[in-house]
PDB file of C-alpha atoms in Angstrom:
ATOM      1  CA  MET A   2     -41.444  70.365  -1.605  1.00 49.00           C
ATOM      2  CA  THR A   3     -42.648  66.913  -1.663  1.00 49.00           C
ATOM      3  CA  SER A   4     -42.511  64.633   1.583  1.00 49.00           C
ATOM      4  CA  GLN A   5     -40.997  61.215   1.042  1.00 52.00           C
ATOM      5  CA  HIS A   6     -41.422  58.460   3.735  1.00 50.00           C
ATOM      6  CA  ARG A   7     -40.369  54.961   3.998  1.00 53.00           C
ATOM      7  CA  LEU A   8     -42.406  52.325   5.406  1.00 49.00           C
ATOM      8  CA  GLY A   9     -43.490  48.468   4.997  1.00 51.00           C
ATOM      9  CA  PHE A  10     -42.260  45.466   6.596  1.00 48.00           C
ATOM     10  CA  ILE A  11     -40.106  42.259   5.851  1.00 49.00           C
ATOM     11  CA  LYS A  12     -40.521  38.701   6.751  1.00 49.00           C
ATOM     12  CA  GLN A  13     -37.595  37.024   8.660  1.00 51.00           C
ATOM     13  CA  ALA A  14     -35.991  33.816   8.097  1.00 48.00           C
ATOM     14  CA  ASP A  15     -37.934  32.258  11.923  1.00 51.00           C
ATOM     15  CA  GLY A  16     -41.085  34.111  10.622  1.00 51.00           C
ATOM     16  CA  ASN A  17     -41.502  36.800  12.534  1.00 50.00           C
ATOM     17  CA  LEU A  18     -42.398  40.392  10.871  1.00 47.00           C
ATOM     18  CA  ILE A  19     -40.271  43.328  11.439  1.00 48.00           C
ATOM     19  CA  ILE A  20     -40.839  46.915  10.076  1.00 47.00           C
ATOM     20  CA  SER A  21     -39.117  47.739   7.010  1.00 49.00           C
ATOM     21  CA  SER A  22     -40.104  50.758   4.587  1.00 49.00           C
ATOM     22  CA  VAL A  23     -40.587  51.707   1.112  1.00 47.00           C
ATOM     23  CA  GLN A  24     -40.341  55.254  -0.700  1.00 51.00           C
ATOM     24  CA  ILE A  25     -43.186  57.008  -0.849  1.00 50.00           C
ATOM     25  CA  SER A  26     -43.298  60.137  -3.349  1.00 50.00           C
ATOM     26  CA  LYS A  27     -46.676  61.257  -2.447  1.00 53.00           C
ATOM     27  CA  PRO A  28     -47.451  63.365   0.411  1.00 56.00           C
ATOM     28  CA  LEU A  29     -49.374  61.536   3.390  1.00 52.00           C
ATOM     29  CA  ASN A  30     -51.822  63.283   5.899  1.00 61.00           C
ATOM     30  CA  GLY A  31     -51.965  62.192   9.464  1.00 63.00           C
ATOM     31  CA  PHE A  32     -54.702  59.866   9.733  1.00 58.00           C
ATOM     32  CA  VAL A  33     -52.787  57.638   6.713  1.00 57.00           C
ATOM     33  CA  MET A  34     -49.241  58.117   8.565  1.00 61.00           C
ATOM     34  CA  PHE A  35     -51.484  56.601  11.537  1.00 60.00           C
ATOM     35  CA  ALA A  36     -52.920  54.052  10.314  1.00 60.00           C
ATOM     36  CA  CYS A  37     -49.716  52.876   8.428  1.00 59.00           C
ATOM     37  CA  LEU A  38     -48.090  53.203  11.602  1.00 60.00           C
ATOM     38  CA  VAL A  39     -51.281  51.045  13.717  1.00 55.00           C
ATOM     39  CA  ILE A  40     -50.805  48.385  10.834  1.00 57.00           C
ATOM     40  CA  MET A  41     -47.170  47.848  10.967  1.00 55.00           C
ATOM     41  CA  ILE A  42     -47.158  47.202  14.509  1.00 54.00           C
ATOM     42  CA  SER A  43     -49.675  45.069  14.592  1.00 54.00           C
ATOM     43  CA  CYS A  44     -47.892  42.914  11.360  1.00 49.00           C
ATOM     44  CA  SER A  45     -44.690  42.700  13.671  1.00 48.00           C
ATOM     45  CA  SER A  46     -46.008  41.158  16.448  1.00 48.00           C
ATOM     46  CA  VAL A  47     -47.455  38.324  13.818  1.00 44.00           C
ATOM     47  CA  GLN A  48     -45.521  35.078  13.849  1.00 45.00           C
ATOM     48  CA  THR A  49     -45.588  32.945  10.823  1.00 39.00           C
ATOM     49  CA  LYS A  50     -46.441  29.145  10.720  1.00 39.00           C
ATOM     50  CA  VAL A  51     -43.325  27.635   8.592  1.00 36.00           C
ATOM     51  CA  ILE A  52     -45.167  24.061   6.585  1.00 34.00           C
ATOM     52  CA  PRO A  53     -43.037  21.662   5.837  1.00 35.00           C
ATOM     53  CA  ALA A  54     -42.294  21.569   1.905  1.00 35.00           C
ATOM     54  CA  GLU A  55     -44.140  18.042   1.700  1.00 34.00           C
ATOM     55  CA  HIS A  56     -47.245  18.817   3.406  1.00 34.00           C
ATOM     56  CA  THR A  57     -47.625  22.058   1.472  1.00 32.00           C
ATOM     57  CA  ASP A  58     -50.739  21.724  -1.590  1.00 33.00           C
ATOM     58  CA  GLU A  59     -48.733  22.135  -4.360  1.00 33.00           C
ATOM     59  CA  ASN A  60     -47.610  18.816  -3.450  1.00 32.00           C
ATOM     60  CA  ILE A  61     -50.308  17.045  -2.375  1.00 32.00           C
ATOM     61  CA  ASP A  62     -52.440  18.810  -5.480  1.00 30.00           C
ATOM     62  CA  LEU A  63     -55.453  19.170  -2.730  1.00 33.00           C
ATOM     63  CA  ALA A  64     -55.676  23.217  -3.518  1.00 30.00           C
ATOM     64  CA  PRO A  65     -56.127  25.278  -6.913  1.00 32.00           C
ATOM     65  CA  ARG A  66     -53.011  27.035  -8.073  1.00 36.00           C
ATOM     66  CA  TRP A  67     -52.510  30.722  -7.672  1.00 31.00           C
ATOM     67  CA  THR A  68     -51.823  32.493 -10.659  1.00 36.00           C
ATOM     68  CA  GLY A  69     -49.658  35.105  -9.118  1.00 38.00           C
ATOM     69  CA  SER A  70     -52.155  37.480  -7.825  1.00 36.00           C
ATOM     70  CA  SER A  71     -54.015  36.877  -4.345  1.00 37.00           C
ATOM     71  CA  SER A  72     -57.377  37.699  -5.699  1.00 38.00           C
ATOM     72  CA  THR A  73     -57.107  35.151  -9.118  1.00 36.00           C
ATOM     73  CA  ILE A  74     -57.341  31.496  -9.081  1.00 37.00           C
ATOM     74  CA  ASP A  75     -55.913  29.213 -12.315  1.00 39.00           C
ATOM     75  CA  SER A  76     -59.276  28.325 -13.817  1.00 37.00           C
ATOM     76  CA  THR A  77     -57.812  25.225 -15.672  1.00 38.00           C
ATOM     77  CA  ILE A  78     -57.802  23.714 -12.576  1.00 37.00           C
ATOM     78  CA  SER A  79     -59.830  24.759 -10.107  1.00 40.00           C
ATOM     79  CA  SER A  80     -63.006  22.862  -8.910  1.00 42.00           C
ATOM     80  CA  PRO A  81     -66.149  22.117 -11.377  1.00 43.00           C
ATOM     81  CA  PRO A  82     -69.317  23.837 -10.938  1.00 46.00           C
ATOM     82  CA  ILE A  83     -71.921  21.756  -8.805  1.00 44.00           C
ATOM     83  CA  SER A  84     -73.851  21.241 -11.833  1.00 46.00           C
ATOM     84  CA  THR A  85     -70.961  19.331 -13.507  1.00 44.00           C
ATOM     85  CA  ILE A  86     -71.071  16.983 -11.077  1.00 42.00           C
ATOM     86  CA  LYS A  87     -74.452  15.324 -10.755  1.00 48.00           C
ATOM     87  CA  LEU A  88     -74.154  13.578 -14.014  1.00 47.00           C
ATOM     88  CA  LYS A  89     -76.399  10.821 -14.959  1.00 50.00           C
ATOM     89  CA  ALA A  90     -75.774   7.000 -14.203  1.00 47.00           C
ATOM     90  CA  ASN A  91     -76.519   6.206 -17.644  1.00 52.00           C
ATOM     91  CA  GLN A  92     -73.337   7.967 -18.706  1.00 54.00           C
ATOM     92  CA  PHE A  93     -71.173   5.448 -17.839  1.00 49.00           C
ATOM     93  CA  PRO A  94     -72.515   2.092 -18.553  1.00 53.00           C
ATOM     94  CA  ASN A  95     -69.659   0.192 -17.536  1.00 56.00           C
ATOM     95  CA  VAL A  96     -70.448   1.389 -14.041  1.00 52.00           C
ATOM     96  CA  ASP A  97     -72.378  -1.101 -11.734  1.00 56.00           C
ATOM     97  CA  ASN A  98     -74.894   1.186 -10.207  1.00 56.00           C
ATOM     98  CA  THR A  99     -76.820  -1.773  -7.866  1.00 54.00           C
ATOM     99  CA  PRO A 100     -77.102  -0.691  -4.554  1.00 56.00           C
ATOM    100  CA  LEU A 101     -74.315  -1.917  -2.298  1.00 47.00           C
ATOM    101  CA  LEU A 102     -77.331  -3.758  -0.235  1.00 53.00           C
ATOM    102  CA  ALA A 103     -78.431  -5.230  -3.510  1.00 56.00           C
ATOM    103  CA  ARG A 104     -74.884  -6.714  -4.555  1.00 53.00           C
ATOM    104  CA  PRO A 105     -73.528 -10.448  -3.726  1.00 56.00           C
ATOM    105  CA  ILE A 106     -71.426 -10.633  -0.879  1.00 51.00           C
ATOM    106  CA  PRO A 107     -67.708 -11.151  -2.189  1.00 48.00           C
ATOM    107  CA  THR A 108     -66.269 -15.213  -1.132  1.00 53.00           C
ATOM    108  CA  ILE A 109     -63.031 -15.861  -0.603  1.00 48.00           C
ATOM    109  CA  SER A 110     -61.914 -18.508  -2.583  1.00 56.00           C
ATOM    110  CA  SER A 111     -61.089 -21.781  -1.538  1.00 61.00           C
ATOM    111  CA  THR A 112     -57.566 -21.388  -2.693  1.00 66.00           C
ATOM    112  CA  GLU A 113     -56.984 -18.682  -0.240  1.00 74.00           C
ATOM    113  CA  THR A 114     -58.885 -20.466   2.622  1.00 85.00           C
ATOM    114  CA  SER A 115     -56.286 -23.536   2.097  1.00 87.00           C
ATOM    115  CA  ASP A 116     -53.218 -21.515   1.725  1.00 90.00           C
ATOM    116  CA  SER A 117     -54.037 -19.671   4.983  1.00 91.00           C
ATOM    117  CA  SER A 118     -55.221 -23.098   7.119  1.00 93.00           C
ATOM    118  CA  TYR A 119     -51.672 -24.747   5.536  1.00 94.00           C
ATOM    119  CA  LYS A 120     -49.769 -21.943   6.897  1.00 94.00           C
ATOM    120  CA  ILE A 121     -51.086 -21.960  10.141  1.00 95.00           C
ATOM    121  CA  GLY A 122     -50.753 -25.512  10.408  1.00 95.00           C
ATOM    122  CA  TYR A 123     -46.954 -25.530   9.373  1.00 95.00           C
ATOM    123  CA  GLU A 124     -46.546 -23.174  12.533  1.00 95.00           C
ATOM    124  CA  HIS A 125     -48.203 -25.154  14.578  1.00 96.00           C
ATOM    125  CA  TYR A 126     -45.840 -27.966  13.520  1.00 96.00           C
ATOM    126  CA  ARG A 127     -42.529 -26.003  13.915  1.00 95.00           C
ATOM    127  CA  LYS A 128     -44.044 -25.221  17.515  1.00 96.00           C
ATOM    128  CA  GLY A 129     -44.538 -28.867  18.233  1.00 96.00           C
ATOM    129  CA  GLU A 130     -48.032 -28.804  18.333  1.00 97.00           C
ATOM    130  CA  TYR A 131     -48.959 -31.903  16.310  1.00 97.00           C
ATOM    131  CA  ASP A 132     -52.593 -31.896  16.770  1.00 98.00           C
ATOM    132  CA  LEU A 133     -53.243 -28.926  16.117  1.00 97.00           C
ATOM    133  CA  ALA A 134     -51.041 -29.114  13.027  1.00 97.00           C
ATOM    134  CA  ILE A 135     -53.083 -32.174  12.326  1.00 98.00           C
ATOM    135  CA  ASN A 136     -56.596 -30.177  12.328  1.00 97.00           C
ATOM    136  CA  GLU A 137     -55.632 -27.065  10.536  1.00 96.00           C
ATOM    137  CA  LEU A 138     -53.844 -29.476   8.017  1.00 96.00           C
ATOM    138  CA  THR A 139     -57.102 -31.528   7.390  1.00 97.00           C
ATOM    139  CA  ASP A 140     -58.884 -28.586   6.533  1.00 96.00           C
ATOM    140  CA  ALA A 141     -56.134 -27.136   4.191  1.00 95.00           C
ATOM    141  CA  ILE A 142     -56.730 -30.613   2.614  1.00 96.00           C
ATOM    142  CA  GLN A 143     -60.343 -30.590   2.298  1.00 95.00           C
ATOM    143  CA  LEU A 144     -60.462 -27.278   0.931  1.00 94.00           C
ATOM    144  CA  ASN A 145     -57.692 -28.072  -1.708  1.00 95.00           C
ATOM    145  CA  PRO A 146     -57.077 -31.735  -2.182  1.00 95.00           C
ATOM    146  CA  SER A 147     -54.367 -31.341  -4.745  1.00 95.00           C
ATOM    147  CA  LEU A 148     -52.128 -29.004  -2.107  1.00 94.00           C
ATOM    148  CA  SER A 149     -49.178 -31.797  -1.691  1.00 95.00           C
ATOM    149  CA  VAL A 150     -47.283 -29.371   1.310  1.00 95.00           C
ATOM    150  CA  ALA A 151     -50.489 -29.853   3.323  1.00 96.00           C
ATOM    151  CA  TYR A 152     -50.108 -33.918   2.829  1.00 97.00           C
ATOM    152  CA  TRP A 153     -46.081 -33.744   3.382  1.00 96.00           C
ATOM    153  CA  VAL A 154     -46.318 -31.468   6.758  1.00 96.00           C
ATOM    154  CA  ARG A 155     -49.497 -33.208   7.784  1.00 97.00           C
ATOM    155  CA  GLY A 156     -47.480 -36.643   7.333  1.00 97.00           C
ATOM    156  CA  LEU A 157     -44.432 -35.276   9.327  1.00 96.00           C
ATOM    157  CA  SER A 158     -47.088 -34.428  12.590  1.00 97.00           C
ATOM    158  CA  TYR A 159     -48.218 -37.897  12.221  1.00 98.00           C
ATOM    159  CA  SER A 160     -44.643 -39.316  12.208  1.00 96.00           C
ATOM    160  CA  ARG A 161     -43.706 -37.307  14.902  1.00 96.00           C
ATOM    161  CA  LYS A 162     -46.783 -38.744  17.092  1.00 97.00           C
ATOM    162  CA  ASP A 163     -45.313 -42.013  16.324  1.00 97.00           C
ATOM    163  CA  LEU A 164     -48.939 -42.600  13.780  1.00 98.00           C
ATOM    164  CA  TYR A 165     -46.756 -44.326  11.179  1.00 97.00           C
ATOM    165  CA  GLU A 166     -49.800 -45.431   9.195  1.00 97.00           C
ATOM    166  CA  GLN A 167     -51.000 -42.085   8.483  1.00 98.00           C
ATOM    167  CA  ALA A 168     -47.580 -40.640   7.753  1.00 97.00           C
ATOM    168  CA  ILE A 169     -47.540 -42.981   5.015  1.00 98.00           C
ATOM    169  CA  THR A 170     -50.700 -42.610   3.398  1.00 98.00           C
ATOM    170  CA  ASP A 171     -50.242 -38.744   3.439  1.00 98.00           C
ATOM    171  CA  TYR A 172     -46.384 -39.649   1.992  1.00 98.00           C
ATOM    172  CA  ASP A 173     -48.615 -41.466  -1.033  1.00 98.00           C
ATOM    173  CA  MET A 174     -50.537 -38.586  -1.106  1.00 98.00           C
ATOM    174  CA  ALA A 175     -47.770 -36.320  -1.830  1.00 97.00           C
ATOM    175  CA  ILE A 176     -46.032 -37.909  -3.659  1.00 98.00           C
ATOM    176  CA  LYS A 177     -48.486 -38.558  -6.442  1.00 98.00           C
ATOM    177  CA  LEU A 178     -49.080 -35.269  -6.444  1.00 97.00           C
ATOM    178  CA  ASP A 179     -45.489 -34.053  -6.729  1.00 96.00           C
ATOM    179  CA  PRO A 180     -43.553 -37.546  -7.677  1.00 97.00           C
ATOM    180  CA  GLN A 181     -40.148 -35.343  -8.348  1.00 96.00           C
ATOM    181  CA  GLU A 182     -39.505 -34.388  -5.026  1.00 96.00           C
ATOM    182  CA  PRO A 183     -36.551 -36.361  -3.575  1.00 96.00           C
ATOM    183  CA  LYS A 184     -37.343 -35.122   0.027  1.00 96.00           C
ATOM    184  CA  LEU A 185     -40.784 -36.883   0.237  1.00 96.00           C
ATOM    185  CA  TYR A 186     -39.150 -40.493  -0.795  1.00 97.00           C
ATOM    186  CA  ARG A 187     -36.102 -39.824   1.894  1.00 97.00           C
ATOM    187  CA  ASN A 188     -39.218 -38.846   4.450  1.00 96.00           C
ATOM    188  CA  ARG A 189     -41.086 -42.461   3.930  1.00 97.00           C
ATOM    189  CA  GLY A 190     -38.563 -44.241   3.819  1.00 97.00           C
ATOM    190  CA  MET A 191     -37.550 -42.871   7.631  1.00 96.00           C
ATOM    191  CA  VAL A 192     -41.494 -44.351   8.220  1.00 97.00           C
ATOM    192  CA  TYR A 193     -40.659 -47.348   6.462  1.00 97.00           C
ATOM    193  CA  HIS A 194     -37.220 -47.513   8.636  1.00 95.00           C
ATOM    194  CA  LYS A 195     -39.397 -47.311  11.928  1.00 95.00           C
ATOM    195  CA  LEU A 196     -41.864 -50.056  11.284  1.00 96.00           C
ATOM    196  CA  ASN A 197     -38.991 -52.110  10.393  1.00 94.00           C
ATOM    197  CA  LEU A 198     -39.482 -52.529   6.402  1.00 96.00           C
ATOM    198  CA  GLU A 199     -36.432 -52.111   5.348  1.00 95.00           C
ATOM    199  CA  ARG A 200     -37.030 -53.316   1.522  1.00 94.00           C
ATOM    200  CA  GLN A 201     -39.613 -50.206   1.448  1.00 97.00           C
ATOM    201  CA  ALA A 202     -37.234 -48.270   3.490  1.00 97.00           C
ATOM    202  CA  LEU A 203     -34.312 -48.976   1.487  1.00 97.00           C
ATOM    203  CA  HIS A 204     -36.050 -48.443  -2.061  1.00 97.00           C
ATOM    204  CA  ASP A 205     -37.447 -44.848  -1.371  1.00 98.00           C
ATOM    205  CA  PHE A 206     -33.846 -44.073  -0.244  1.00 97.00           C
ATOM    206  CA  SER A 207     -32.679 -45.016  -3.219  1.00 97.00           C
ATOM    207  CA  GLU A 208     -34.986 -42.976  -5.219  1.00 98.00           C
ATOM    208  CA  ALA A 209     -34.222 -39.888  -3.498  1.00 97.00           C
ATOM    209  CA  ILE A 210     -30.338 -40.458  -4.332  1.00 98.00           C
ATOM    210  CA  GLN A 211     -31.441 -41.176  -8.135  1.00 98.00           C
ATOM    211  CA  MET A 212     -33.543 -37.759  -8.412  1.00 97.00           C
ATOM    212  CA  ASP A 213     -30.840 -35.618  -6.123  1.00 97.00           C
ATOM    213  CA  SER A 214     -27.316 -37.285  -5.973  1.00 96.00           C
ATOM    214  CA  ASN A 215     -25.946 -34.922  -3.312  1.00 97.00           C
ATOM    215  CA  PHE A 216     -28.615 -35.786  -0.771  1.00 95.00           C
ATOM    216  CA  GLY A 217     -26.269 -36.692   1.829  1.00 95.00           C
ATOM    217  CA  ALA A 218     -29.148 -37.148   4.201  1.00 95.00           C
ATOM    218  CA  ALA A 219     -30.797 -40.609   2.180  1.00 95.00           C
ATOM    219  CA  TYR A 220     -27.250 -41.870   1.747  1.00 96.00           C
ATOM    220  CA  ARG A 221     -26.783 -42.094   5.303  1.00 95.00           C
ATOM    221  CA  ASN A 222     -30.118 -43.773   5.945  1.00 95.00           C
ATOM    222  CA  ARG A 223     -29.629 -46.112   3.050  1.00 95.00           C
ATOM    223  CA  ALA A 224     -26.557 -47.080   4.464  1.00 94.00           C
ATOM    224  CA  HIS A 225     -27.912 -47.738   8.062  1.00 93.00           C
ATOM    225  CA  SER A 226     -30.671 -49.527   6.172  1.00 93.00           C
ATOM    226  CA  TYR A 227     -28.111 -51.857   4.719  1.00 93.00           C
ATOM    227  CA  VAL A 228     -26.309 -52.574   7.784  1.00 92.00           C
ATOM    228  CA  THR A 229     -30.444 -53.238   9.535  1.00 90.00           C
ATOM    229  CA  VAL A 230     -30.383 -56.007   6.926  1.00 88.00           C
ATOM    230  CA  GLY A 231     -26.350 -56.816   7.042  1.00 86.00           C
ATOM    231  CA  ARG A 232     -26.039 -56.079   3.705  1.00 76.00           C
ATOM    232  CA  TYR A 233     -22.002 -54.570   4.415  1.00 64.00           C
ATOM    233  CA  GLN A 234     -20.573 -54.946   1.513  1.00 61.00           C
ATOM    234  CA  THR A 235     -23.172 -52.847  -0.587  1.00 58.00           C
ATOM    235  CA  LEU A 236     -22.099 -49.975   1.895  1.00 52.00           C
TER     236      LEU A 236
END
C-alpha cells in the first residue's frame, strides 16, 4: 500500500513562512523525510522583507524580467554581451570625441549675468540698500546696455538718495529703450517736481495719463504740480 504524506509551507501576509503540506503519492524513506523536516523548520523561521512597489525592479526598469522560471531570463531585455558594448568612436559621427580637458570651457552669456545682477540689485533696492543696488544695477547695465529695467530701478535708487540729476539721466535712457511705459514718465515727472521744474513735471505726468487714462497716481501728481504753479483752474 502506498503511503501518502503531506508537507510544504505557505507565505503569510506578514512575510512569515509557515509549514503547510502537499500530498505526495510516492513513499518516502526515513532520510528524505528527515531532510524535508529540517528544510521546513528552517524556512518557517525566515521572515521576508516587503519592498514597496515603487522601489521594485519592475517599476524602475533596471533588472531583466523573469519569464516565469527562476532559471530562465528573458533574453530580449537582458544586458548585451561585453563585446557589443565596446563600440568604435567612428560609428557615431555626430558625437564629440574630443577629450574633456581639450574642450573649450562653456561660457555664461552676458544676458544671463546681467539678469542676475539686475535681480540682486532690485533686491537691494527693495531692502533700502541703495548703494548696493546702484553697484549691482551698474554691473547689469555694463553687461547689457539695453536692459531698460536696470536703468529704471537705478533711477529709483538715485532718487531715494536725492541724486536727482543721475535719476533723470537713467529715466531718460529707460524711456528711450521703453517709450510706451507710462510709469517711467510718472517717475521722471516726480523727480522734475522735486527739482521745482514744474513745466517738465507737468509734461511727463500728462504723457503718463495719455498712455494710461486710469493712472490715478499720475493725475494726483499733475494736480499737485498745477497747485504749485498756481494753475488752479486746470485742476
